[in-house]
mmCIF file of C-alpha atoms and ligand atoms in Angstrom:
data_model
loop_
_atom_site.group_PDB
_atom_site.id
_atom_site.type_symbol
_atom_site.label_atom_id
_atom_site.label_comp_id
_atom_site.label_asym_id
_atom_site.label_seq_id
_atom_site.Cartn_x
_atom_site.Cartn_y
_atom_site.Cartn_z
ATOM 1 C CA MET A 1 -0.060 -0.043 0.048
ATOM 2 C CA SER A 2 1.320 3.472 -0.807
ATOM 3 C CA SER A 3 1.387 6.280 1.796
ATOM 4 C CA GLU A 4 -1.302 8.034 -0.199
ATOM 5 C CA ALA A 5 -3.533 4.891 -0.194
ATOM 6 C CA ILE A 6 -2.937 4.384 3.529
ATOM 7 C CA ILE A 7 -3.912 7.868 4.343
ATOM 8 C CA ALA A 8 -6.877 7.940 2.152
ATOM 9 C CA ALA A 9 -8.211 4.672 3.781
ATOM 10 C CA GLU A 10 -7.606 5.946 7.298
ATOM 11 C CA GLN A 11 -9.246 9.331 6.583
ATOM 12 C CA GLN A 12 -12.370 7.603 5.397
ATOM 13 C CA PHE A 13 -12.770 4.941 8.118
ATOM 14 C CA THR A 14 -11.088 6.118 11.440
ATOM 15 C CA SER A 15 -13.004 7.723 14.145
ATOM 16 C CA GLY A 16 -11.753 11.177 13.411
ATOM 17 C CA LEU A 17 -10.599 11.627 16.916
ATOM 18 C CA TYR A 18 -6.979 12.174 16.010
ATOM 19 C CA PRO A 19 -5.635 15.211 14.194
ATOM 20 C CA LYS A 20 -3.183 13.037 12.044
ATOM 21 C CA ARG A 21 0.023 14.026 10.457
ATOM 22 C CA GLN A 22 0.327 13.292 6.723
ATOM 23 C CA VAL A 23 2.829 10.291 7.051
ATOM 24 C CA ALA A 24 2.150 6.615 7.022
ATOM 25 C CA ILE A 25 4.714 4.781 9.355
ATOM 26 C CA VAL A 26 5.044 1.125 8.219
ATOM 27 C CA ARG A 27 8.347 -0.040 9.886
ATOM 28 C CA GLY A 28 10.634 0.701 12.671
ATOM 29 C CA GLU A 29 14.117 -0.207 13.908
ATOM 30 C CA GLY A 30 15.731 1.270 16.994
ATOM 31 C CA ALA A 31 15.054 5.044 16.920
ATOM 32 C CA ARG A 32 14.341 5.162 13.191
ATOM 33 C CA LEU A 33 10.956 4.930 11.595
ATOM 34 C CA TYR A 34 10.169 4.370 7.868
ATOM 35 C CA ASN A 35 7.151 5.359 5.681
ATOM 36 C CA ALA A 36 5.566 3.189 2.955
ATOM 37 C CA GLU A 37 8.011 4.424 0.359
ATOM 38 C CA GLY A 38 11.109 3.675 2.665
ATOM 39 C CA ARG A 39 11.854 7.323 3.648
ATOM 40 C CA MET A 40 13.572 7.302 7.134
ATOM 41 C CA PHE A 41 12.534 9.632 10.016
ATOM 42 C CA ILE A 42 14.445 9.930 13.168
ATOM 43 C CA ASP A 43 11.967 9.231 16.021
ATOM 44 C CA CYS A 44 11.616 11.661 18.871
ATOM 45 C CA VAL A 45 8.016 10.642 19.495
ATOM 46 C CA GLY A 46 9.048 7.313 20.855
ATOM 47 C CA GLY A 47 5.460 5.856 20.582
ATOM 48 C CA GLN A 48 4.453 8.776 22.856
ATOM 49 C CA GLY A 49 6.597 7.262 25.618
ATOM 50 C CA ALA A 50 5.845 3.565 24.857
ATOM 51 C CA ALA A 51 8.982 2.915 22.912
ATOM 52 C CA ASN A 52 11.881 3.607 25.413
ATOM 53 C CA LEU A 53 13.762 0.567 24.005
ATOM 54 C CA GLY A 54 13.244 1.716 20.322
ATOM 55 C CA HIS A 55 11.116 -0.020 17.756
ATOM 56 C CA SER A 56 11.015 -3.981 17.540
ATOM 57 C CA HIS A 57 13.854 -4.500 19.975
ATOM 58 C CA PRO A 58 15.144 -8.070 19.174
ATOM 59 C CA ALA A 59 14.978 -9.304 22.830
ATOM 60 C CA VAL A 60 11.214 -8.350 22.992
ATOM 61 C CA VAL A 61 10.526 -9.560 19.544
ATOM 62 C CA ALA A 62 11.914 -12.952 20.490
ATOM 63 C CA ALA A 63 9.979 -13.218 23.781
ATOM 64 C CA VAL A 64 6.786 -12.368 22.065
ATOM 65 C CA GLN A 65 7.256 -14.692 19.239
ATOM 66 C CA ALA A 66 8.026 -17.623 21.520
ATOM 67 C CA GLN A 67 5.109 -16.822 23.844
ATOM 68 C CA ALA A 68 2.527 -16.408 21.098
ATOM 69 C CA ALA A 69 3.172 -19.851 19.976
ATOM 70 C CA ARG A 70 2.898 -21.274 23.421
ATOM 71 C CA LEU A 71 -0.127 -19.423 25.127
ATOM 72 C CA MET A 72 -1.638 -16.008 24.390
ATOM 73 C CA SER A 73 -4.618 -15.990 26.638
ATOM 74 C CA CYS A 74 -4.943 -16.817 30.436
ATOM 75 C CA PRO A 75 -7.121 -14.818 32.576
ATOM 76 C CA GLU A 76 -6.227 -14.132 36.212
ATOM 77 C CA ILE A 77 -8.604 -16.719 37.570
ATOM 78 C CA PHE A 78 -5.806 -19.121 36.722
ATOM 79 C CA HIS A 79 -2.190 -18.967 37.722
ATOM 80 C CA ASN A 80 0.405 -18.787 34.918
ATOM 81 C CA ASP A 81 4.107 -19.179 34.645
ATOM 82 C CA GLU A 82 4.953 -16.148 32.715
ATOM 83 C CA ARG A 83 2.917 -13.795 34.867
ATOM 84 C CA ALA A 84 4.365 -15.387 38.049
ATOM 85 C CA ALA A 85 7.958 -14.762 36.718
ATOM 86 C CA TYR A 86 7.207 -11.164 35.641
ATOM 87 C CA LEU A 87 5.461 -10.155 38.977
ATOM 88 C CA GLN A 88 8.664 -11.509 40.773
ATOM 89 C CA GLU A 89 10.906 -9.727 38.513
ATOM 90 C CA LEU A 90 9.011 -6.362 38.575
ATOM 91 C CA ALA A 91 8.619 -6.487 42.375
ATOM 92 C CA ALA A 92 12.319 -6.962 42.689
ATOM 93 C CA ALA A 93 12.937 -3.841 40.526
ATOM 94 C CA LEU A 94 10.576 -1.646 42.380
ATOM 95 C CA PRO A 95 12.165 0.740 44.895
ATOM 96 C CA PHE A 96 9.659 -0.495 47.575
ATOM 97 C CA PRO A 97 8.042 -3.822 48.556
ATOM 98 C CA ALA A 98 4.744 -4.076 46.679
ATOM 99 C CA ARG A 99 1.737 -6.106 45.357
ATOM 100 C CA ILE A 100 0.933 -5.595 41.714
ATOM 101 C CA PHE A 101 -2.193 -5.307 39.574
ATOM 102 C CA LEU A 102 -1.779 -5.639 35.904
ATOM 103 C CA CYS A 103 -3.887 -4.003 33.322
ATOM 104 C CA ASN A 104 -3.820 -2.752 29.731
ATOM 105 C CA SER A 105 -3.083 0.910 29.515
ATOM 106 C CA GLY A 106 -2.192 4.055 31.298
ATOM 107 C CA ALA A 107 -5.763 5.495 31.884
ATOM 108 C CA GLU A 108 -6.769 1.950 33.013
ATOM 109 C CA ALA A 109 -3.892 1.861 35.574
ATOM 110 C CA ILE A 110 -5.018 5.325 36.802
ATOM 111 C CA GLU A 111 -8.615 4.289 37.214
ATOM 112 C CA ALA A 112 -7.419 1.261 39.333
ATOM 113 C CA GLY A 113 -5.156 3.427 41.350
ATOM 114 C CA LEU A 114 -8.000 5.807 42.083
ATOM 115 C CA LYS A 115 -10.329 2.953 43.060
ATOM 116 C CA PHE A 116 -7.569 1.472 45.343
ATOM 117 C CA ALA A 117 -7.013 4.701 47.074
ATOM 118 C CA ARG A 118 -10.748 5.119 47.991
ATOM 119 C CA LEU A 119 -10.784 1.448 48.963
ATOM 120 C CA LEU A 120 -7.706 1.481 51.076
ATOM 121 C CA SER A 121 -8.340 4.940 52.743
ATOM 122 C CA GLY A 122 -12.179 4.811 53.165
ATOM 123 C CA ARG A 123 -12.130 8.418 52.015
ATOM 124 C CA LYS A 124 -13.390 9.978 48.584
ATOM 125 C CA GLN A 125 -11.371 13.106 47.781
ATOM 126 C CA ILE A 126 -8.530 13.033 45.231
ATOM 127 C CA ILE A 127 -6.153 16.049 44.948
ATOM 128 C CA ALA A 128 -4.464 16.324 41.475
ATOM 129 C CA THR A 129 -2.497 19.187 40.015
ATOM 130 C CA LYS A 130 -3.082 21.941 37.403
ATOM 131 C CA ARG A 131 -1.513 20.978 34.032
ATOM 132 C CA GLY A 132 -1.584 17.294 35.140
ATOM 133 C CA PHE A 133 -2.394 14.613 32.662
ATOM 134 C CA HIS A 134 -3.630 11.228 33.690
ATOM 135 C CA GLY A 135 -5.659 9.954 30.735
ATOM 136 C CA ARG A 136 -8.981 10.287 29.065
ATOM 137 C CA THR A 137 -11.431 7.711 30.593
ATOM 138 C CA MET A 138 -14.016 9.232 33.028
ATOM 139 C CA GLY A 139 -12.095 8.709 36.308
ATOM 140 C CA ALA A 140 -8.520 9.533 34.807
ATOM 141 C CA LEU A 141 -10.148 12.533 32.985
ATOM 142 C CA SER A 142 -11.450 13.724 36.488
ATOM 143 C CA ALA A 143 -7.850 13.941 37.487
ATOM 144 C CA THR A 144 -6.558 15.398 34.191
ATOM 145 C CA TRP A 145 -6.613 19.260 34.186
ATOM 146 C CA GLU A 146 -6.887 20.482 30.652
ATOM 147 C CA PRO A 147 -10.249 22.113 30.242
ATOM 148 C CA LYS A 148 -10.857 21.390 26.705
ATOM 149 C CA TYR A 149 -10.436 17.673 27.350
ATOM 150 C CA ARG A 150 -12.774 17.732 30.335
ATOM 151 C CA GLU A 151 -15.488 20.406 29.495
ATOM 152 C CA PRO A 152 -17.327 18.306 26.694
ATOM 153 C CA PHE A 153 -17.692 15.389 29.208
ATOM 154 C CA LEU A 154 -19.038 17.124 32.322
ATOM 155 C CA PRO A 155 -20.133 16.018 34.965
ATOM 156 C CA LEU A 156 -17.066 14.039 35.801
ATOM 157 C CA VAL A 157 -16.426 11.943 38.948
ATOM 158 C CA PRO A 158 -17.057 14.103 41.997
ATOM 159 C CA GLU A 159 -14.602 14.950 44.848
ATOM 160 C CA PHE A 160 -11.628 15.891 42.565
ATOM 161 C CA ALA A 161 -9.764 19.115 43.136
ATOM 162 C CA HIS A 162 -6.578 20.542 41.333
ATOM 163 C CA VAL A 163 -3.754 22.560 43.028
ATOM 164 C CA PRO A 164 -0.861 24.247 41.284
ATOM 165 C CA TYR A 165 1.994 21.927 40.624
ATOM 166 C CA GLY A 166 5.109 22.349 42.535
ATOM 167 C CA ASP A 167 3.868 24.514 45.635
ATOM 168 C CA PRO A 168 3.772 22.474 48.915
ATOM 169 C CA GLU A 169 1.785 25.216 50.738
ATOM 170 C CA ASP A 170 -1.090 24.931 48.305
ATOM 171 C CA LEU A 171 -0.918 21.108 48.552
ATOM 172 C CA ALA A 172 -0.873 21.433 52.502
ATOM 173 C CA GLU A 173 -3.943 23.609 52.366
ATOM 174 C CA ALA A 174 -5.912 21.334 50.045
ATOM 175 C CA VAL A 175 -5.280 17.982 51.904
ATOM 176 C CA GLY A 176 -7.574 17.261 54.691
ATOM 177 C CA GLU A 177 -9.503 14.658 56.751
ATOM 178 C CA GLY A 178 -11.530 13.689 53.750
ATOM 179 C CA THR A 179 -8.538 13.192 51.182
ATOM 180 C CA ALA A 180 -8.140 9.824 49.847
ATOM 181 C CA ALA A 181 -5.057 10.689 47.840
ATOM 182 C CA VAL A 182 -2.835 12.997 46.266
ATOM 183 C CA LEU A 183 -2.035 12.152 42.600
ATOM 184 C CA LEU A 184 1.259 13.480 41.093
ATOM 185 C CA GLU A 185 3.668 13.036 38.158
ATOM 186 C CA PRO A 186 7.263 13.307 39.167
ATOM 187 C CA VAL A 187 7.709 15.330 35.961
ATOM 188 C CA GLN A 188 4.630 16.737 34.358
ATOM 189 C CA GLY A 189 4.862 15.280 30.694
ATOM 190 C CA GLU A 190 1.778 16.501 28.521
ATOM 191 C CA GLY A 191 1.461 19.405 30.800
ATOM 192 C CA GLY A 192 4.668 21.101 29.313
ATOM 193 C CA VAL A 193 7.682 19.088 30.428
ATOM 194 C CA ARG A 194 7.892 20.277 34.065
ATOM 195 C CA PRO A 195 10.168 18.394 36.504
ATOM 196 C CA ALA A 196 8.958 18.529 40.120
ATOM 197 C CA PRO A 197 10.876 21.493 42.014
ATOM 198 C CA ALA A 198 13.451 20.203 44.522
ATOM 199 C CA GLY A 199 11.864 18.940 47.719
ATOM 200 C CA TYR A 200 8.294 18.976 46.342
ATOM 201 C CA LEU A 201 7.702 15.090 46.284
ATOM 202 C CA GLU A 202 9.252 14.947 49.827
ATOM 203 C CA SER A 203 6.765 17.738 50.901
ATOM 204 C CA ALA A 204 3.928 15.815 49.345
ATOM 205 C CA ARG A 205 4.882 12.641 50.999
ATOM 206 C CA ARG A 206 5.099 14.438 54.501
ATOM 207 C CA ILE A 207 1.772 16.098 53.849
ATOM 208 C CA CYS A 208 0.012 12.864 53.110
ATOM 209 C CA ASP A 209 1.432 11.166 56.114
ATOM 210 C CA GLU A 210 0.450 13.868 58.424
ATOM 211 C CA ARG A 211 -3.067 13.724 57.067
ATOM 212 C CA GLY A 212 -3.485 9.990 56.556
ATOM 213 C CA ALA A 213 -3.764 10.351 52.764
ATOM 214 C CA LEU A 214 -2.192 8.139 50.104
ATOM 215 C CA LEU A 215 0.522 9.360 47.751
ATOM 216 C CA LEU A 216 -0.116 8.043 44.200
ATOM 217 C CA LEU A 217 2.616 8.631 41.660
ATOM 218 C CA ASP A 218 1.669 8.533 38.003
ATOM 219 C CA GLU A 219 4.913 7.316 36.254
ATOM 220 C CA VAL A 220 3.213 6.215 33.094
ATOM 221 C CA GLN A 221 5.452 8.541 31.183
ATOM 222 C CA THR A 222 8.531 8.887 33.567
ATOM 223 C CA GLY A 223 8.860 5.101 34.187
ATOM 224 C CA PHE A 224 11.225 2.458 32.712
ATOM 225 C CA GLY A 225 14.427 4.746 32.420
ATOM 226 C CA ARG A 226 13.045 7.726 30.770
ATOM 227 C CA THR A 227 14.209 10.185 33.332
ATOM 228 C CA GLY A 228 17.510 8.515 34.057
ATOM 229 C CA ARG A 229 16.459 6.227 36.762
ATOM 230 C CA LEU A 230 14.292 3.150 36.301
ATOM 231 C CA PHE A 231 11.548 5.043 38.130
ATOM 232 C CA GLY A 232 11.277 8.802 38.354
ATOM 233 C CA CYS A 233 10.647 8.785 42.125
ATOM 234 C CA GLU A 234 14.133 7.247 42.511
ATOM 235 C CA HIS A 235 15.683 10.767 41.992
ATOM 236 C CA SER A 236 13.991 11.928 45.390
ATOM 237 C CA GLY A 237 13.964 8.742 47.288
ATOM 238 C CA VAL A 238 10.180 9.335 47.858
ATOM 239 C CA THR A 239 8.132 6.041 48.115
ATOM 240 C CA PRO A 240 4.455 6.244 47.066
ATOM 241 C CA ASP A 241 1.724 4.170 48.484
ATOM 242 C CA ILE A 242 0.646 3.470 44.811
ATOM 243 C CA LEU A 243 2.883 3.659 41.736
ATOM 244 C CA ILE A 244 1.091 3.717 38.443
ATOM 245 C CA LEU A 245 2.958 2.489 35.416
ATOM 246 C CA ALA A 246 2.345 1.859 31.728
ATOM 247 C CA LYS A 247 3.526 3.312 28.270
ATOM 248 C CA SER A 248 6.949 1.660 28.064
ATOM 249 C CA ILE A 249 6.404 -1.187 30.547
ATOM 250 C CA ALA A 250 6.133 -3.796 27.552
ATOM 251 C CA ALA A 251 8.386 -1.974 25.048
ATOM 252 C CA GLY A 252 5.538 -0.712 22.824
ATOM 253 C CA LEU A 253 2.707 -3.282 23.523
ATOM 254 C CA PRO A 254 -0.331 -2.240 25.550
ATOM 255 C CA MET A 255 0.032 -2.859 29.254
ATOM 256 C CA GLY A 256 -0.393 -1.133 32.488
ATOM 257 C CA ALA A 257 0.594 -1.822 36.038
ATOM 258 C CA VAL A 258 -0.294 -0.626 39.563
ATOM 259 C CA ALA A 259 2.108 -1.263 42.338
ATOM 260 C CA ILE A 260 0.604 -1.011 45.932
ATOM 261 C CA HIS A 261 3.000 -0.719 48.768
ATOM 262 C CA ALA A 262 3.045 -4.039 50.623
ATOM 263 C CA ARG A 263 2.196 -2.222 53.882
ATOM 264 C CA HIS A 264 -1.436 -2.029 52.719
ATOM 265 C CA GLY A 265 -1.686 -5.884 52.348
ATOM 266 C CA ALA A 266 -3.667 -7.649 49.730
ATOM 267 C CA LEU A 267 -6.948 -6.008 48.178
ATOM 268 C CA PRO A 268 -10.305 -7.571 48.912
ATOM 269 C CA GLY A 269 -11.095 -10.360 46.408
ATOM 270 C CA GLY A 270 -13.422 -9.188 43.649
ATOM 271 C CA ALA A 271 -13.137 -5.444 44.174
ATOM 272 C CA HIS A 272 -11.708 -4.881 40.738
ATOM 273 C CA GLY A 273 -10.658 -6.785 37.574
ATOM 274 C CA THR A 274 -10.179 -6.915 33.767
ATOM 275 C CA THR A 275 -10.097 -9.748 31.268
ATOM 276 C CA PHE A 276 -6.802 -9.055 29.677
ATOM 277 C CA GLY A 277 -4.896 -8.012 33.006
ATOM 278 C CA GLY A 278 -1.847 -10.248 33.468
ATOM 279 C CA ASN A 279 -2.134 -11.576 29.865
ATOM 280 C CA PRO A 280 0.855 -14.096 29.247
ATOM 281 C CA LEU A 281 1.939 -12.515 25.977
ATOM 282 C CA LEU A 282 2.042 -9.162 27.548
ATOM 283 C CA CYS A 283 3.889 -10.432 30.464
ATOM 284 C CA ALA A 284 6.490 -12.261 28.361
ATOM 285 C CA ALA A 285 7.129 -8.913 26.439
ATOM 286 C CA ALA A 286 7.295 -6.867 29.648
ATOM 287 C CA ARG A 287 9.632 -9.432 31.222
ATOM 288 C CA ALA A 288 12.112 -9.139 28.168
ATOM 289 C CA ALA A 289 11.695 -5.343 28.370
ATOM 290 C CA LEU A 290 12.576 -5.230 32.050
ATOM 291 C CA ARG A 291 15.606 -7.334 31.698
ATOM 292 C CA THR A 292 16.795 -5.193 28.843
ATOM 293 C CA TYR A 293 16.222 -2.030 30.784
ATOM 294 C CA ILE A 294 18.216 -3.307 33.677
ATOM 295 C CA GLN A 295 21.093 -5.335 31.764
ATOM 296 C CA ASP A 296 21.789 -2.666 29.253
ATOM 297 C CA ASP A 297 21.636 0.018 31.943
ATOM 298 C CA ILE A 298 19.052 2.079 29.826
ATOM 299 C CA PRO A 299 18.447 4.548 32.647
ATOM 300 C CA ARG A 300 22.065 5.708 32.565
ATOM 301 C CA GLN A 301 21.980 6.074 28.679
ATOM 302 C CA ALA A 302 18.860 8.416 29.346
ATOM 303 C CA THR A 303 20.931 10.449 31.885
ATOM 304 C CA GLU A 304 24.058 10.709 29.458
ATOM 305 C CA LYS A 305 22.158 11.378 26.292
ATOM 306 C CA GLY A 306 19.734 13.807 27.899
ATOM 307 C CA ALA A 307 22.521 15.841 29.574
ATOM 308 C CA TRP A 308 24.204 16.011 26.200
ATOM 309 C CA LEU A 309 21.013 16.907 24.193
ATOM 310 C CA VAL A 310 20.168 19.644 26.658
ATOM 311 C CA GLU A 311 23.551 21.185 26.601
ATOM 312 C CA GLN A 312 23.637 21.180 22.797
ATOM 313 C CA LEU A 313 20.157 22.747 22.571
ATOM 314 C CA ARG A 314 20.939 25.426 25.085
ATOM 315 C CA ALA A 315 24.281 26.133 23.311
ATOM 316 C CA LEU A 316 22.272 26.914 20.158
ATOM 317 C CA ASN A 317 20.931 30.089 21.846
ATOM 318 C CA LEU A 318 18.022 30.200 19.641
ATOM 319 C CA PRO A 319 15.995 33.484 20.059
ATOM 320 C CA ALA A 320 12.687 31.547 19.453
ATOM 321 C CA VAL A 321 13.299 29.409 22.572
ATOM 322 C CA ARG A 322 12.498 30.671 25.939
ATOM 323 C CA GLU A 323 13.870 27.623 27.894
ATOM 324 C CA VAL A 324 15.156 24.201 27.512
ATOM 325 C CA ARG A 325 14.253 21.833 30.352
ATOM 326 C CA GLY A 326 13.752 18.276 31.312
ATOM 327 C CA LEU A 327 15.063 15.235 33.103
ATOM 328 C CA GLY A 328 16.864 12.366 31.322
ATOM 329 C CA LEU A 329 15.445 12.121 27.888
ATOM 330 C CA LEU A 330 12.282 13.825 28.585
ATOM 331 C CA ILE A 331 12.984 17.139 27.130
ATOM 332 C CA GLY A 332 10.955 20.321 26.358
ATOM 333 C CA LEU A 333 11.759 23.427 24.488
ATOM 334 C CA GLU A 334 9.450 26.086 25.693
ATOM 335 C CA LEU A 335 8.913 28.427 22.619
ATOM 336 C CA LYS A 336 7.986 32.069 22.342
ATOM 337 C CA THR A 337 5.161 30.951 19.722
ATOM 338 C CA ARG A 338 3.014 27.964 18.943
ATOM 339 C CA ALA A 339 5.036 24.695 18.477
ATOM 340 C CA GLN A 340 2.735 23.256 15.810
ATOM 341 C CA PRO A 341 4.431 24.968 12.764
ATOM 342 C CA TYR A 342 7.774 23.862 13.814
ATOM 343 C CA LEU A 343 6.685 20.222 14.290
ATOM 344 C CA SER A 344 5.553 20.189 10.786
ATOM 345 C CA ALA A 345 8.757 21.759 9.529
ATOM 346 C CA LEU A 346 10.825 19.156 11.435
ATOM 347 C CA MET A 347 8.890 16.338 9.857
ATOM 348 C CA GLU A 348 9.412 17.557 6.454
ATOM 349 C CA ARG A 349 13.128 17.485 7.406
ATOM 350 C CA GLY A 350 12.928 13.874 8.720
ATOM 351 C CA VAL A 351 12.526 14.411 12.455
ATOM 352 C CA LEU A 352 9.332 13.419 14.303
ATOM 353 C CA ALA A 353 8.697 15.257 17.565
ATOM 354 C CA LEU A 354 5.756 16.118 19.844
ATOM 355 C CA PRO A 355 4.019 19.050 21.475
ATOM 356 C CA ALA A 356 3.410 19.291 25.267
ATOM 357 C CA GLY A 357 0.873 22.016 25.434
ATOM 358 C CA PRO A 358 0.595 24.826 22.786
ATOM 359 C CA THR A 359 4.087 26.168 23.038
ATOM 360 C CA VAL A 360 6.337 23.406 24.153
ATOM 361 C CA LEU A 361 8.192 21.245 21.693
ATOM 362 C CA ARG A 362 8.716 17.864 23.436
ATOM 363 C CA LEU A 363 11.408 15.434 22.496
ATOM 364 C CA LEU A 364 10.774 11.891 23.550
ATOM 365 C CA PRO A 365 13.203 9.626 21.704
ATOM 366 C CA PRO A 366 13.701 5.908 22.334
ATOM 367 C CA LEU A 367 16.481 5.738 25.043
ATOM 368 C CA VAL A 368 18.544 3.602 22.769
ATOM 369 C CA ILE A 369 18.905 6.451 20.143
ATOM 370 C CA SER A 370 22.443 6.845 18.725
ATOM 371 C CA TYR A 371 24.478 10.031 19.249
ATOM 372 C CA GLU A 372 24.616 10.305 15.421
ATOM 373 C CA ASP A 373 20.818 10.597 15.232
ATOM 374 C CA LEU A 374 20.821 13.042 18.177
ATOM 375 C CA GLU A 375 23.343 15.318 16.300
ATOM 376 C CA THR A 376 20.948 15.270 13.241
ATOM 377 C CA VAL A 377 18.056 16.182 15.632
ATOM 378 C CA VAL A 378 19.984 19.090 17.043
ATOM 379 C CA ARG A 379 21.032 20.242 13.536
ATOM 380 C CA GLU A 380 17.320 20.149 12.252
ATOM 381 C CA ILE A 381 16.071 21.836 15.213
ATOM 382 C CA LYS A 382 18.503 24.636 14.681
ATOM 383 C CA ALA A 383 17.590 24.849 10.962
ATOM 384 C CA VAL A 384 13.960 25.003 11.608
ATOM 385 C CA LEU A 385 13.813 27.284 14.641
ATOM 386 C CA SER A 386 16.413 29.753 13.167
ATOM 387 C CA VAL A 387 13.937 30.837 10.376
HETATM 388 C C1 PLP B 1 0.066 8.851 28.662
HETATM 389 C C2 PLP B 1 -0.296 9.095 30.019
HETATM 390 C C3 PLP B 1 -1.401 8.569 30.737
HETATM 391 C C4 PLP B 1 -2.499 7.864 29.914
HETATM 392 O O1 PLP B 1 -2.100 6.589 29.334
HETATM 393 P P1 PLP B 1 -2.930 6.042 28.080
HETATM 394 O O2 PLP B 1 -2.198 4.593 27.908
HETATM 395 O O3 PLP B 1 -2.620 6.923 27.030
HETATM 396 O O4 PLP B 1 -4.255 5.848 28.644
HETATM 397 C C5 PLP B 1 -1.652 8.747 32.073
HETATM 398 N N1 PLP B 1 -0.693 9.442 32.721
HETATM 399 C C6 PLP B 1 0.540 10.030 32.103
HETATM 400 C C7 PLP B 1 1.578 10.748 32.924
HETATM 401 C C8 PLP B 1 0.612 9.884 30.764
HETATM 402 O O5 PLP B 1 1.683 10.407 30.207
#
């Protein structure tokens, strides 16, 4: 199928929900993507954060192929070897002792985390943050801040409130006797690439402890090496009550996980569930991915490449750029004008990147990207933003 035919067919039959770019991607390898005619693009979208290991990582491909031929479906009413092994290995990699609920996406993991918070605390209120993003299903959307995502779907779930991100005093004022949980991203991703100010997560932890509320960390985007540690919370040493994971957990396949601190014990049987949760094919993929993150020290690659990239971008001293910020390989360029035209110009020149709000150009490359490709990215950003 030609790019033209692919685009025409999608335009006729897809929902219409996604403002799509005029490009048809048919193949990927590492940090490079190819269109139907074989044109190469350097990928700084990284599957919107799902492709931390790059595209079709050989270890994950092999695990998926072997498990697909053995067993693809096994709901959690049964035990399963691949799931048992994955739970053991993920638990060992987490920065705190935990029980784990497996599901199928970021929003679904958030939904579960919110339900568990109400269940464990016996309270109702959830405090989230302005510019926070947690997904688009009704519960997750209630925690998401962006008014244009929320307003068409009101009324949402009651008892959600939003405080400014990064200010412990606002948080201390909002959290009270009725607060079930505080829900935070260690770095706000969609909300503009905003790392938590120094001491913020520590303050949130202390406020939650003082008021008997749970601390939920949404690491859907920051997890699995993206910020330079396996989990973003490890930069601060803050341990959440509930850690929410998805995106890169299975190196590009749809999966989510909710890790509940072991001090809360097991959840009551039957309180929640999902058909595909703990699916053995996904567990095999996630297991191969986790081993690769650890064995290849992928978080260190994110630290080193991220520091290099930020330094290069700052050194360009581009008048169109207000600020370059980020953590690891989650990097944002705050522009003086809208990011969209620059994203289009970059695509024309063979670099795919993302927005994060109207004026932030976000770079989310696979953590395995080569320095050669990063050099090209810097050169093309310079070319496009100098105009
Ligand atoms: C992408 C994202 C989600 C939602 O995940 P989906 O798999 O798209 O539902 C939730 N939280 C954060 C921080 C995200 O970046």
